[in-house]
Each structure stands twice: as C-alpha cells, then as structure tokens.
PDB file of C-alpha atoms in Angstrom:
ATOM      1  CA  MET A   1      35.554 -53.777  11.919  1.00 48.00           C
ATOM      2  CA  ALA A   2      38.030 -51.126  10.914  1.00 50.00           C
ATOM      3  CA  ALA A   3      36.878 -47.943   9.285  1.00 54.00           C
ATOM      4  CA  ARG A   4      37.571 -47.894   5.489  1.00 67.00           C
ATOM      5  CA  HIS A   5      39.553 -44.784   4.131  1.00 75.00           C
ATOM      6  CA  PRO A   6      38.688 -43.868   0.703  1.00 86.00           C
ATOM      7  CA  ARG A   7      41.403 -43.459  -1.849  1.00 94.00           C
ATOM      8  CA  PRO A   8      42.135 -39.781  -2.769  1.00 96.00           C
ATOM      9  CA  ARG A   9      40.732 -39.085  -6.335  1.00 97.00           C
ATOM     10  CA  PRO A  10      41.393 -36.095  -8.775  1.00 98.00           C
ATOM     11  CA  LEU A  11      39.435 -33.052  -8.040  1.00 98.00           C
ATOM     12  CA  THR A  12      36.243 -32.516  -9.798  1.00 97.00           C
ATOM     13  CA  THR A  13      35.866 -29.732 -12.203  1.00 97.00           C
ATOM     14  CA  ASN A  14      33.673 -27.833  -9.592  1.00 97.00           C
ATOM     15  CA  GLU A  15      36.278 -28.376  -6.854  1.00 98.00           C
ATOM     16  CA  HIS A  16      39.228 -27.428  -8.896  1.00 98.00           C
ATOM     17  CA  GLY A  17      37.418 -24.237 -10.254  1.00 97.00           C
ATOM     18  CA  LEU A  18      36.385 -23.347  -6.731  1.00 98.00           C
ATOM     19  CA  LEU A  19      40.055 -23.396  -5.468  1.00 97.00           C
ATOM     20  CA  ASP A  20      41.260 -21.770  -8.518  1.00 96.00           C
ATOM     21  CA  ALA A  21      38.784 -18.840  -7.837  1.00 96.00           C
ATOM     22  CA  LEU A  22      39.680 -18.591  -4.238  1.00 95.00           C
ATOM     23  CA  LEU A  23      43.491 -18.674  -4.835  1.00 95.00           C
ATOM     24  CA  SER A  24      43.203 -16.171  -7.489  1.00 95.00           C
ATOM     25  CA  HIS A  25      42.684 -13.561  -4.740  1.00 93.00           C
ATOM     26  CA  ASP A  26      45.798 -11.696  -3.432  1.00 89.00           C
ATOM     27  CA  PHE A  27      46.723 -12.870   0.118  1.00 88.00           C
ATOM     28  CA  ALA A  28      49.891 -14.285   1.797  1.00 88.00           C
ATOM     29  CA  GLY A  29      50.770 -17.732   0.403  1.00 91.00           C
ATOM     30  CA  ALA A  30      48.226 -17.732  -2.381  1.00 92.00           C
ATOM     31  CA  GLY A  31      50.822 -18.026  -5.078  1.00 93.00           C
ATOM     32  CA  GLN A  32      52.411 -21.099  -3.220  1.00 94.00           C
ATOM     33  CA  LEU A  33      49.230 -22.530  -2.682  1.00 95.00           C
ATOM     34  CA  ARG A  34      48.165 -22.212  -6.208  1.00 96.00           C
ATOM     35  CA  ALA A  35      51.200 -24.178  -7.185  1.00 96.00           C
ATOM     36  CA  GLN A  36      50.003 -27.040  -5.179  1.00 97.00           C
ATOM     37  CA  LEU A  37      46.895 -27.278  -6.803  1.00 96.00           C
ATOM     38  CA  PRO A  38      47.889 -29.428  -9.782  1.00 96.00           C
ATOM     39  CA  ARG A  39      49.002 -32.224  -7.488  1.00 96.00           C
ATOM     40  CA  THR A  40      46.079 -31.974  -5.081  1.00 98.00           C
ATOM     41  CA  THR A  41      43.675 -34.719  -4.578  1.00 98.00           C
ATOM     42  CA  ALA A  42      40.560 -35.225  -2.591  1.00 98.00           C
ATOM     43  CA  THR A  43      38.525 -37.516  -0.153  1.00 97.00           C
ATOM     44  CA  PRO A  44      35.134 -36.980   1.181  1.00 95.00           C
ATOM     45  CA  GLY A  45      35.470 -34.691   4.226  1.00 93.00           C
ATOM     46  CA  CYS A  46      31.734 -35.246   5.563  1.00 88.00           C
ATOM     47  CA  SER A  47      29.287 -38.017   5.482  1.00 88.00           C
ATOM     48  CA  CYS A  48      26.027 -35.871   5.249  1.00 89.00           C
ATOM     49  CA  GLY A  49      26.245 -35.628   1.567  1.00 88.00           C
ATOM     50  CA  CYS A  50      27.633 -32.069   1.213  1.00 92.00           C
ATOM     51  CA  GLY A  51      30.386 -31.342  -1.033  1.00 95.00           C
ATOM     52  CA  THR A  52      33.117 -30.781   1.692  1.00 96.00           C
ATOM     53  CA  VAL A  53      36.251 -32.607   0.768  1.00 97.00           C
ATOM     54  CA  ASP A  54      39.466 -33.172   2.516  1.00 97.00           C
ATOM     55  CA  LEU A  55      42.401 -32.181   0.321  1.00 97.00           C
ATOM     56  CA  HIS A  56      45.743 -33.995   0.028  1.00 97.00           C
ATOM     57  CA  VAL A  57      48.928 -32.562  -1.241  1.00 97.00           C
ATOM     58  CA  PRO A  58      52.165 -34.698  -1.610  1.00 96.00           C
ATOM     59  CA  ALA A  59      54.663 -34.066   1.163  1.00 94.00           C
ATOM     60  CA  ASP A  60      57.364 -33.009  -1.215  1.00 94.00           C
ATOM     61  CA  ALA A  61      55.338 -30.024  -2.370  1.00 93.00           C
ATOM     62  CA  PRO A  62      56.761 -26.839  -0.946  1.00 92.00           C
ATOM     63  CA  PRO A  63      54.534 -25.441   1.990  1.00 93.00           C
ATOM     64  CA  VAL A  64      53.646 -21.953   2.739  1.00 92.00           C
ATOM     65  CA  ALA A  65      54.193 -20.332   6.010  1.00 89.00           C
ATOM     66  CA  ALA A  66      50.479 -20.158   6.991  1.00 80.00           C
ATOM     67  CA  SER A  67      47.940 -22.317   8.395  1.00 83.00           C
ATOM     68  CA  GLY A  68      44.252 -21.755   9.304  1.00 87.00           C
ATOM     69  CA  ALA A  69      41.350 -20.390   7.268  1.00 89.00           C
ATOM     70  CA  ALA A  70      42.084 -18.616   4.075  1.00 90.00           C
ATOM     71  CA  PRO A  71      41.343 -15.013   4.325  1.00 90.00           C
ATOM     72  CA  VAL A  72      38.960 -15.273   1.467  1.00 92.00           C
ATOM     73  CA  GLU A  73      35.546 -17.030   1.557  1.00 93.00           C
ATOM     74  CA  GLY A  74      32.706 -17.581  -0.895  1.00 95.00           C
ATOM     75  CA  THR A  75      29.008 -17.093  -0.510  1.00 95.00           C
ATOM     76  CA  VAL A  76      26.929 -19.674  -2.632  1.00 95.00           C
ATOM     77  CA  VAL A  77      24.149 -18.034  -4.354  1.00 94.00           C
ATOM     78  CA  GLY A  78      21.031 -19.836  -5.426  1.00 92.00           C
ATOM     79  CA  ALA A  79      18.938 -19.277  -8.630  1.00 91.00           C
ATOM     80  CA  ASP A  80      16.915 -16.561  -6.848  1.00 93.00           C
ATOM     81  CA  GLY A  81      19.924 -14.654  -5.923  1.00 91.00           C
ATOM     82  CA  ARG A  82      19.857 -15.518  -2.196  1.00 93.00           C
ATOM     83  CA  PRO A  83      22.700 -16.969  -0.224  1.00 94.00           C
ATOM     84  CA  VAL A  84      22.425 -20.800   0.104  1.00 95.00           C
ATOM     85  CA  GLY A  85      25.734 -21.598   1.671  1.00 94.00           C
ATOM     86  CA  GLY A  86      29.317 -20.776   1.841  1.00 95.00           C
ATOM     87  CA  VAL A  87      32.914 -22.083   0.787  1.00 96.00           C
ATOM     88  CA  LEU A  88      35.794 -22.021   3.018  1.00 95.00           C
ATOM     89  CA  LEU A  89      39.432 -23.141   2.642  1.00 95.00           C
ATOM     90  CA  PHE A  90      41.566 -24.398   5.239  1.00 94.00           C
ATOM     91  CA  VAL A  91      45.414 -24.920   5.161  1.00 94.00           C
ATOM     92  CA  GLU A  92      47.349 -27.067   7.448  1.00 94.00           C
ATOM     93  CA  ASP A  93      51.027 -27.357   8.029  1.00 92.00           C
ATOM     94  CA  GLY A  94      51.312 -24.986   4.891  1.00 93.00           C
ATOM     95  CA  ARG A  95      49.173 -27.289   2.469  1.00 95.00           C
ATOM     96  CA  LEU A  96      45.751 -27.173   1.071  1.00 97.00           C
ATOM     97  CA  ALA A  97      43.903 -29.215   3.568  1.00 96.00           C
ATOM     98  CA  ARG A  98      40.069 -28.725   3.461  1.00 97.00           C
ATOM     99  CA  LEU A  99      37.534 -27.199   1.103  1.00 97.00           C
ATOM    100  CA  ASP A 100      34.495 -26.815   3.212  1.00 96.00           C
ATOM    101  CA  ILE A 101      31.058 -26.446   1.753  1.00 96.00           C
ATOM    102  CA  THR A 102      28.399 -25.138   3.948  1.00 94.00           C
ATOM    103  CA  SER A 103      24.652 -24.636   3.494  1.00 93.00           C
ATOM    104  CA  HIS A 104      21.716 -22.965   5.105  1.00 90.00           C
ATOM    105  CA  GLY A 105      19.484 -25.995   4.705  1.00 89.00           C
ATOM    106  CA  ASP A 106      20.045 -29.254   2.938  1.00 91.00           C
ATOM    107  CA  PRO A 107      23.519 -30.556   2.190  1.00 92.00           C
ATOM    108  CA  LEU A 108      25.065 -28.498  -0.613  1.00 94.00           C
ATOM    109  CA  PRO A 109      27.182 -30.241  -3.253  1.00 95.00           C
ATOM    110  CA  ALA A 110      30.296 -28.322  -4.591  1.00 96.00           C
ATOM    111  CA  PRO A 111      28.813 -25.400  -6.416  1.00 96.00           C
ATOM    112  CA  ALA A 112      29.935 -24.241  -9.889  1.00 96.00           C
ATOM    113  CA  PRO A 113      32.298 -21.320  -9.424  1.00 96.00           C
ATOM    114  CA  GLU A 114      29.970 -18.863 -11.153  1.00 95.00           C
ATOM    115  CA  GLN A 115      27.520 -19.537  -8.188  1.00 96.00           C
ATOM    116  CA  VAL A 116      29.857 -18.069  -5.746  1.00 96.00           C
ATOM    117  CA  THR A 117      30.812 -14.483  -4.797  1.00 94.00           C
ATOM    118  CA  TRP A 118      33.871 -13.803  -2.696  1.00 94.00           C
ATOM    119  CA  GLY A 119      34.807 -11.639  -0.051  1.00 91.00           C
ATOM    120  CA  PRO A 120      37.043 -11.361   3.325  1.00 88.00           C
ATOM    121  CA  THR A 121      36.608 -14.312   5.775  1.00 81.00           C
ATOM    122  CA  ALA A 122      35.052 -12.229   8.468  1.00 71.00           C
ATOM    123  CA  TRP A 123      34.878 -14.770  11.333  1.00 60.00           C
ATOM    124  CA  ALA A 124      38.410 -16.028  10.991  1.00 56.00           C
ATOM    125  CA  GLY A 125      41.073 -14.537  13.362  1.00 50.00           C
ATOM    126  CA  ALA A 126      44.485 -15.469  14.761  1.00 47.00           C
ATOM    127  CA  GLY A 127      42.850 -17.987  17.251  1.00 41.00           C
ATOM    128  CA  THR A 128      40.536 -19.624  14.613  1.00 41.00           C
ATOM    129  CA  VAL A 129      40.782 -23.431  14.950  1.00 37.00           C
ATOM    130  CA  ARG A 130      42.530 -24.900  11.836  1.00 39.00           C
ATOM    131  CA  ARG A 131      40.162 -27.349  10.949  1.00 41.00           C
ATOM    132  CA  PRO A 132      36.472 -27.783  12.123  1.00 42.00           C
ATOM    133  CA  ARG A 133      35.920 -30.743  14.291  1.00 41.00           C
ATOM    134  CA  PRO A 134      34.403 -33.852  12.739  1.00 45.00           C
ATOM    135  CA  ARG A 135      30.663 -33.756  12.704  1.00 40.00           C
ATOM    136  CA  ARG A 136      28.943 -36.163  15.088  1.00 41.00           C
ATOM    137  CA  ASP A 137      27.628 -38.113  12.297  1.00 43.00           C
ATOM    138  CA  GLN A 138      31.096 -38.499  10.756  1.00 41.00           C
ATOM    139  CA  PRO A 139      33.680 -40.944  11.958  1.00 43.00           C
ATOM    140  CA  GLY A 140      36.589 -38.877  13.424  1.00 42.00           C
TER     141      GLY A 140
END
C-alpha cells in the first residue's frame, strides 16, 4: 500500500505567529523569507504528535540565497518559566522548508508565540545538516 501524503493546509495561527516572530529578527534573507510567508502552507512533519510541520512555498516565489538552519531559534517556556522545548526554522533551496518544534519531554504542539523567547541558534554552523533526518517512527 502506498504511503499517503497529506494535502498542504494553511498555517495555523500559532505556526504563522511563530514564523512571523522568528522572521522579524534581522538576518540575511529574513525579508525575502517574510515575503514567502503569506503563500506558505504546511503538512505534518512528524508522526509523534508534536507541532513540527513541513513548509511548502510555491516554486514561483523568489528564493533567498541561503539554506540551512535560521540563525535564530526559540526556547519554549512553560507556565512555571522553565524551558520545555524549542523552535527551529530550516530553509532549503532558498525557501521556508520546516518549522521544527522540539520538546524536553512529551511531544509539544506548536506553542503560542508569547510562550517563546528568541536568541541566536548556538548549535548551527556552516556544516549543519539542512534538515533533520526523519525520525525512525516517521515514514521517510
């Protein structure tokens, strides 16, 4: 039986808000990536129940000259003020490609933007893999 590929859907309010907040930071290509946001759609990026989504931008949208992890990442903060997860953005072929929602425990849905504090992406460097490999529990 062939794997089913879900249809791209509009971004949720939280997904759009997270991308808007992340792309409001000043870094190379941020303005061009912001211009892609109104035409961006999403499909589930993981089967674990987290808020990770693969992003889809039409081929006629002007690409940026960058790929890889965005130089800004978010820390998701719980009600008690402690970090409970993270938000990462990946760009492929000059287009928004993946909004990765990580957690320090159970799968974390896309958080509200006000739950996130932003800072430099400390772990990403020139040799960073452009997109995480699919999880073992996710068809790849």
